């Protein structure tokens, strides 16, 4: 056969496959109705195994793996379709719809905002980029920011979520899950670490450097060159600068921002302390209620997946089917559970898309834990 003849046969088979898949999904509708009337759960592992054994045997040794992948996807599609028929779009779809209707057209220029740290902290700088006139409440720890918003002391909180060099701030993700808060906005802040000390102090005098663990991690190469210097962690880079300024010691320095040098009257010993000049930290603006502002084009999710082969592949295939670009995929072991992981996803998508709403609704009904963190815009 010529190439054109082969392609014609493939096209004919493709048409048959589409028609058969449509017929199968229509039968899934009848299955869903029967299960609803008789109180039968959607998932039937025994039947899935029986079908898989039959079709892989029919496909033969050379193609059994491909048949297994194909029917795993078909099972997943069928279950998702049945769940949607039995449950509708769910609570999340309603919550998103309400947020789209009630959220103001413009993000506020002024608000009461909680930040971790003190004046000069990178969180405060991120807050100033998001709000023209913020009234800032400072908290000592990340959880304090959540508690301030949760109690109604302020409407928003600013928290670091990810650094381009040091990765995700996992404690913030954990708190997002524990407090069930949402992301209303985010901003990328260029982070430039400097080594600060009291006036008249020379770098040769320094015996101890103090900073936040992420600041230490982002300056690890500089610190490796000075192994004789003790490293001490503190809650915030701005607190480190203030500690140095308030001390009477000439042998201590802080890894902090140049802004803190001016704020606390310190001397810049070195600008060249971070591993990479292209160092950015993403900060999120959290809110207790779901707020989705016009133009929101990024969605963040957290979810667990069944501990079985192909679970992650099946999930990613759903994103790919809608042409959604995943900008973040990260996993973390769940404390106290063997070989179970929480997955973090960011994607370029809008909840104004009905297909995206349907996808999120399917996630809502399991089988694992699912958290919709928000749909928002990120500024630079």
XYZ file of C-alpha atoms in Angstrom:
380
model
C 0.000 0.000 0.000
C 1.062 3.553 -0.632
C 1.420 6.048 2.239
C -1.821 7.748 1.209
C -3.685 4.447 1.242
C -2.338 3.668 4.710
C -3.412 7.083 5.956
C -6.881 6.616 4.447
C -7.274 3.361 6.354
C -6.086 5.051 9.572
C -8.616 7.855 9.067
C -11.379 5.295 8.577
C -10.353 3.510 11.787
C -10.195 6.850 13.637
C -13.809 7.528 12.692
C -14.830 4.107 13.974
C -12.897 4.636 17.217
C -14.582 8.000 17.860
C -18.015 6.533 17.231
C -17.284 3.589 19.511
C -16.011 5.856 22.295
C -19.149 8.014 22.018
C -21.336 4.880 22.147
C -19.387 3.666 25.195
C -19.868 6.982 27.000
C -23.594 6.928 26.215
C -23.791 3.478 27.795
C -21.932 4.915 30.793
C -24.910 7.250 31.171
C -27.202 4.251 31.499
C -24.791 2.663 33.968
C -24.796 5.860 36.058
C -28.618 5.912 36.154
C -28.750 2.275 37.254
C -26.125 2.813 39.950
C -27.985 5.840 41.257
C -31.303 3.983 41.432
C -29.736 0.991 43.184
C -27.261 2.794 45.450
C -24.201 1.236 43.788
C -20.838 3.098 43.941
C -19.245 4.302 40.709
C -15.938 2.509 41.272
C -15.881 -1.242 40.528
C -12.288 -2.475 40.624
C -13.254 -6.118 40.046
C -14.938 -5.323 36.728
C -12.052 -3.082 35.664
C -9.572 -5.915 36.268
C -11.757 -8.366 34.327
C -11.956 -6.015 31.337
C -8.233 -5.232 31.486
C -7.323 -8.926 31.514
C -9.575 -9.561 28.523
C -8.450 -6.635 26.339
C -4.712 -7.042 27.015
C -5.004 -10.720 26.122
C -6.883 -9.813 22.961
C -4.262 -7.211 22.000
C -1.448 -9.763 22.153
C 2.017 -9.529 23.633
C 3.276 -6.778 21.303
C 0.394 -4.405 22.044
C -0.865 -5.360 25.516
C 0.902 -2.400 27.138
C -0.790 0.052 24.753
C -4.171 -1.571 25.327
C -3.653 -1.231 29.082
C -2.896 2.507 28.764
C -5.858 3.077 26.442
C -8.371 1.319 28.654
C -7.012 2.933 31.828
C -7.851 6.280 30.234
C -11.280 5.005 29.143
C -12.032 3.791 32.686
C -11.035 7.171 34.086
C -13.166 9.073 31.570
C -16.148 6.829 32.210
C -15.908 7.212 35.991
C -15.519 10.988 35.734
C -18.531 11.220 33.431
C -20.644 9.051 35.722
C -19.658 11.093 38.783
C -20.607 14.325 37.004
C -23.965 12.864 35.989
C -24.654 11.682 39.536
C -23.473 14.766 41.411
C -23.668 17.726 39.030
C -20.884 20.278 39.033
C -20.613 20.341 42.822
C -19.986 22.892 45.549
C -16.774 24.237 44.070
C -18.461 25.281 40.812
C -21.091 27.163 42.826
C -18.433 28.810 44.984
C -16.473 29.916 41.919
C -19.627 31.242 40.248
C -20.495 33.272 43.347
C -16.950 34.651 43.539
C -17.040 35.755 39.905
C -20.318 37.611 40.564
C -19.371 39.262 43.871
C -15.668 40.102 43.451
C -15.160 43.814 42.589
C -13.875 44.741 39.146
C -10.639 46.188 40.539
C -8.196 44.825 43.077
C -8.173 47.239 46.063
C -5.422 49.842 46.275
C -5.588 50.013 50.081
C -6.344 47.437 52.743
C -5.275 46.131 56.136
C -2.643 43.491 55.366
C -0.708 41.024 57.554
C 2.974 40.391 56.764
C 5.554 38.183 58.425
C 8.552 40.055 59.820
C 9.170 43.766 60.410
C 9.785 46.931 58.373
C 12.155 46.144 55.525
C 11.105 42.502 55.153
C 10.685 41.212 51.610
C 7.043 40.506 52.478
C 6.582 44.208 53.177
C 8.202 45.069 49.832
C 5.849 42.643 48.072
C 2.917 44.204 49.914
C 3.936 47.665 48.691
C 3.973 46.364 45.107
C 0.434 44.999 45.410
C -1.166 47.843 47.386
C -0.715 51.597 47.004
C -1.737 52.393 50.589
C -1.476 49.274 52.787
C -1.953 49.330 56.549
C 0.474 46.607 57.589
C 0.171 44.365 60.636
C 3.418 42.496 61.303
C 3.437 38.901 62.557
C 6.382 36.941 63.902
C 5.585 33.662 62.107
C 3.801 32.573 58.918
C 0.952 31.068 60.902
C 0.416 34.436 62.568
C -0.441 35.854 59.135
C -3.116 33.177 58.654
C -4.465 33.751 62.149
C -4.684 37.516 61.590
C -6.749 37.023 58.428
C -8.807 34.206 59.959
C -9.759 36.320 62.969
C -10.860 39.249 60.815
C -8.034 41.459 62.046
C -7.165 42.100 58.412
C -8.547 41.224 54.989
C -5.347 40.001 53.351
C -2.034 38.377 54.185
C 1.240 38.373 52.239
C 3.386 35.219 52.257
C 6.323 33.840 50.253
C 5.362 30.706 48.342
C 8.313 29.919 46.067
C 11.863 31.024 45.311
C 13.497 30.569 41.913
C 16.650 29.174 43.555
C 15.479 27.582 46.811
C 12.125 26.134 45.749
C 8.749 26.102 47.463
C 8.037 27.384 50.966
C 6.342 24.164 52.017
C 5.240 25.372 55.426
C 3.053 27.959 53.685
C 1.466 25.266 51.499
C 0.733 23.242 54.649
C -0.918 26.247 56.267
C -2.984 26.904 53.139
C -4.368 23.386 53.481
C -4.951 23.642 57.236
C -6.719 27.011 57.062
C -8.550 26.479 53.729
C -7.635 29.948 52.474
C -7.442 31.212 48.903
C -4.964 33.118 46.766
C -6.359 36.435 45.545
C -3.216 37.769 43.857
C 0.503 37.090 43.537
C 3.629 39.039 42.719
C 7.183 38.170 41.710
C 9.787 40.142 43.630
C 13.430 40.379 42.604
C 15.427 39.457 45.703
C 18.889 40.960 46.077
C 20.750 39.858 49.201
C 23.541 41.935 50.691
C 25.849 41.409 53.656
C 25.196 44.109 56.277
C 27.114 45.104 59.402
C 27.532 48.085 61.715
C 29.390 51.178 60.542
C 33.206 50.981 60.511
C 33.117 47.165 60.482
C 35.240 45.303 57.921
C 34.321 41.926 56.449
C 37.524 40.424 57.907
C 36.073 40.995 61.410
C 32.913 38.949 60.835
C 32.647 35.716 62.864
C 28.873 35.158 62.667
C 26.229 35.703 59.970
C 22.521 35.731 60.787
C 19.578 35.413 58.382
C 16.446 33.473 57.465
C 17.023 29.887 56.266
C 16.002 30.775 52.694
C 18.436 33.691 52.670
C 21.156 31.357 53.920
C 20.259 28.800 51.244
C 20.302 31.411 48.476
C 23.788 32.523 49.564
C 25.255 29.054 50.159
C 28.180 29.473 47.752
C 29.373 32.647 49.498
C 29.091 30.928 52.897
C 31.027 27.882 51.671
C 33.926 30.201 50.873
C 33.828 31.416 54.489
C 33.489 28.193 56.465
C 35.110 29.852 59.454
C 32.035 32.071 59.903
C 29.220 30.719 62.100
C 25.739 30.746 60.554
C 22.688 31.485 62.728
C 19.061 31.278 61.577
C 16.318 33.731 62.475
C 12.673 34.260 61.451
C 13.240 36.956 58.833
C 15.993 38.747 56.903
C 14.782 42.144 58.166
C 14.842 40.866 61.754
C 18.419 39.768 61.134
C 19.349 43.300 60.061
C 17.622 44.842 63.081
C 19.350 42.364 65.402
C 22.757 43.402 64.044
C 21.867 47.100 64.317
C 20.695 46.716 67.944
C 23.723 44.686 69.014
C 27.013 46.134 70.241
C 29.027 43.569 68.325
C 31.388 44.310 65.458
C 31.864 40.642 64.568
C 28.316 39.935 63.381
C 26.616 40.550 60.028
C 23.216 39.937 58.464
C 22.209 38.654 55.049
C 19.409 41.042 54.203
C 18.322 43.652 51.651
C 19.945 46.977 50.804
C 16.660 48.534 51.846
C 17.330 47.303 55.399
C 20.783 48.896 55.342
C 19.164 52.304 54.944
C 16.333 51.487 57.332
C 18.551 50.318 60.210
C 21.681 52.357 59.577
C 23.945 49.508 58.534
C 26.887 49.315 56.180
C 26.867 47.145 53.035
C 29.931 44.906 53.264
C 29.196 43.052 50.026
C 26.557 43.060 47.289
C 27.889 39.830 45.818
C 26.603 37.204 48.254
C 23.745 35.357 46.539
C 24.343 32.385 44.270
C 22.500 33.826 41.289
C 21.680 37.390 40.334
C 18.431 36.193 38.736
C 16.818 35.500 42.115
C 13.045 35.888 42.401
C 10.559 35.042 45.136
C 6.856 34.626 44.470
C 4.607 36.119 47.134
C 0.909 35.331 47.410
C -1.851 37.513 48.776
C -4.246 35.281 50.721
C -7.871 35.949 51.617
C -10.356 34.013 53.720
C -13.081 34.265 51.109
C -12.620 33.280 47.477
C -11.965 36.382 45.366
C -11.505 36.103 41.589
C -10.696 39.401 39.876
C -11.160 40.078 36.155
C -8.270 38.804 34.065
C -7.319 36.065 36.534
C -5.362 33.526 34.476
C -3.483 31.294 36.919
C -4.946 28.461 38.984
C -3.273 26.751 41.941
C -4.304 23.355 43.297
C -3.254 20.791 45.866
C -4.330 17.147 45.751
C -3.446 13.614 46.705
C -3.570 10.726 44.257
C -4.236 7.006 44.693
C -1.029 5.060 45.317
C -1.149 2.981 42.142
C 0.666 2.912 38.781
C -0.509 5.456 36.243
C -2.397 7.703 38.694
C -0.262 10.782 37.971
C -0.122 10.014 34.256
C -3.917 9.812 34.114
C -4.233 13.159 35.888
C -1.735 14.960 33.651
C -3.512 13.535 30.595
C -6.627 15.461 31.660
C -4.695 18.744 31.673
C -3.138 17.903 28.309
C -6.514 17.075 26.780
C -7.667 20.652 27.476
C -4.388 22.175 26.283
C -3.598 23.524 29.759
C -0.002 24.493 30.497
C 1.254 23.273 33.884
C 3.741 25.835 35.213
C 4.407 23.947 38.455
C 4.240 20.303 39.477
C 5.737 19.328 42.792
C 5.177 16.548 45.296
C 5.774 16.234 49.011
C 5.460 13.183 51.321
C 2.469 13.363 53.664
C 3.572 13.120 57.300
C 2.400 9.931 58.996
C 1.392 8.185 55.752
C 3.730 5.744 54.033
C 4.367 6.422 50.344
C 1.550 8.958 50.033
C 2.219 12.353 48.522
C 0.593 15.756 48.249
C 0.936 17.242 44.771
C 1.083 20.985 44.085
C -0.046 22.289 40.692
C 0.003 25.714 39.065
C -1.462 26.109 35.589
C -2.255 28.798 33.074
C -6.040 28.687 33.017
C -9.186 30.674 33.762
C -12.288 29.587 35.658
C -14.312 31.422 33.028
C -13.813 28.304 30.891
C -16.612 25.747 31.304
C -14.172 22.948 30.468
C -11.910 24.040 33.326
C -14.882 24.149 35.727
C -15.857 20.603 34.692
C -12.284 19.440 35.271
C -12.116 21.005 38.737
C -15.494 19.514 39.620
C -14.188 16.046 38.786
C -11.223 16.586 41.089
C -13.601 17.653 43.844
C -15.151 14.187 43.949
C -11.935 12.328 44.522
C -10.729 9.810 44.969
C -8.064 11.762 46.863
C -7.967 14.990 48.862
C -8.370 18.139 46.759
C -7.848 21.825 47.546
C -8.634 24.628 45.094
C -6.272 27.401 46.195
C -7.485 30.106 43.852
C -7.604 31.705 40.417
C -5.611 34.923 40.276
C -3.264 37.235 38.397
C 0.478 37.395 39.012
C 2.267 40.709 38.560
C 5.993 41.290 38.140
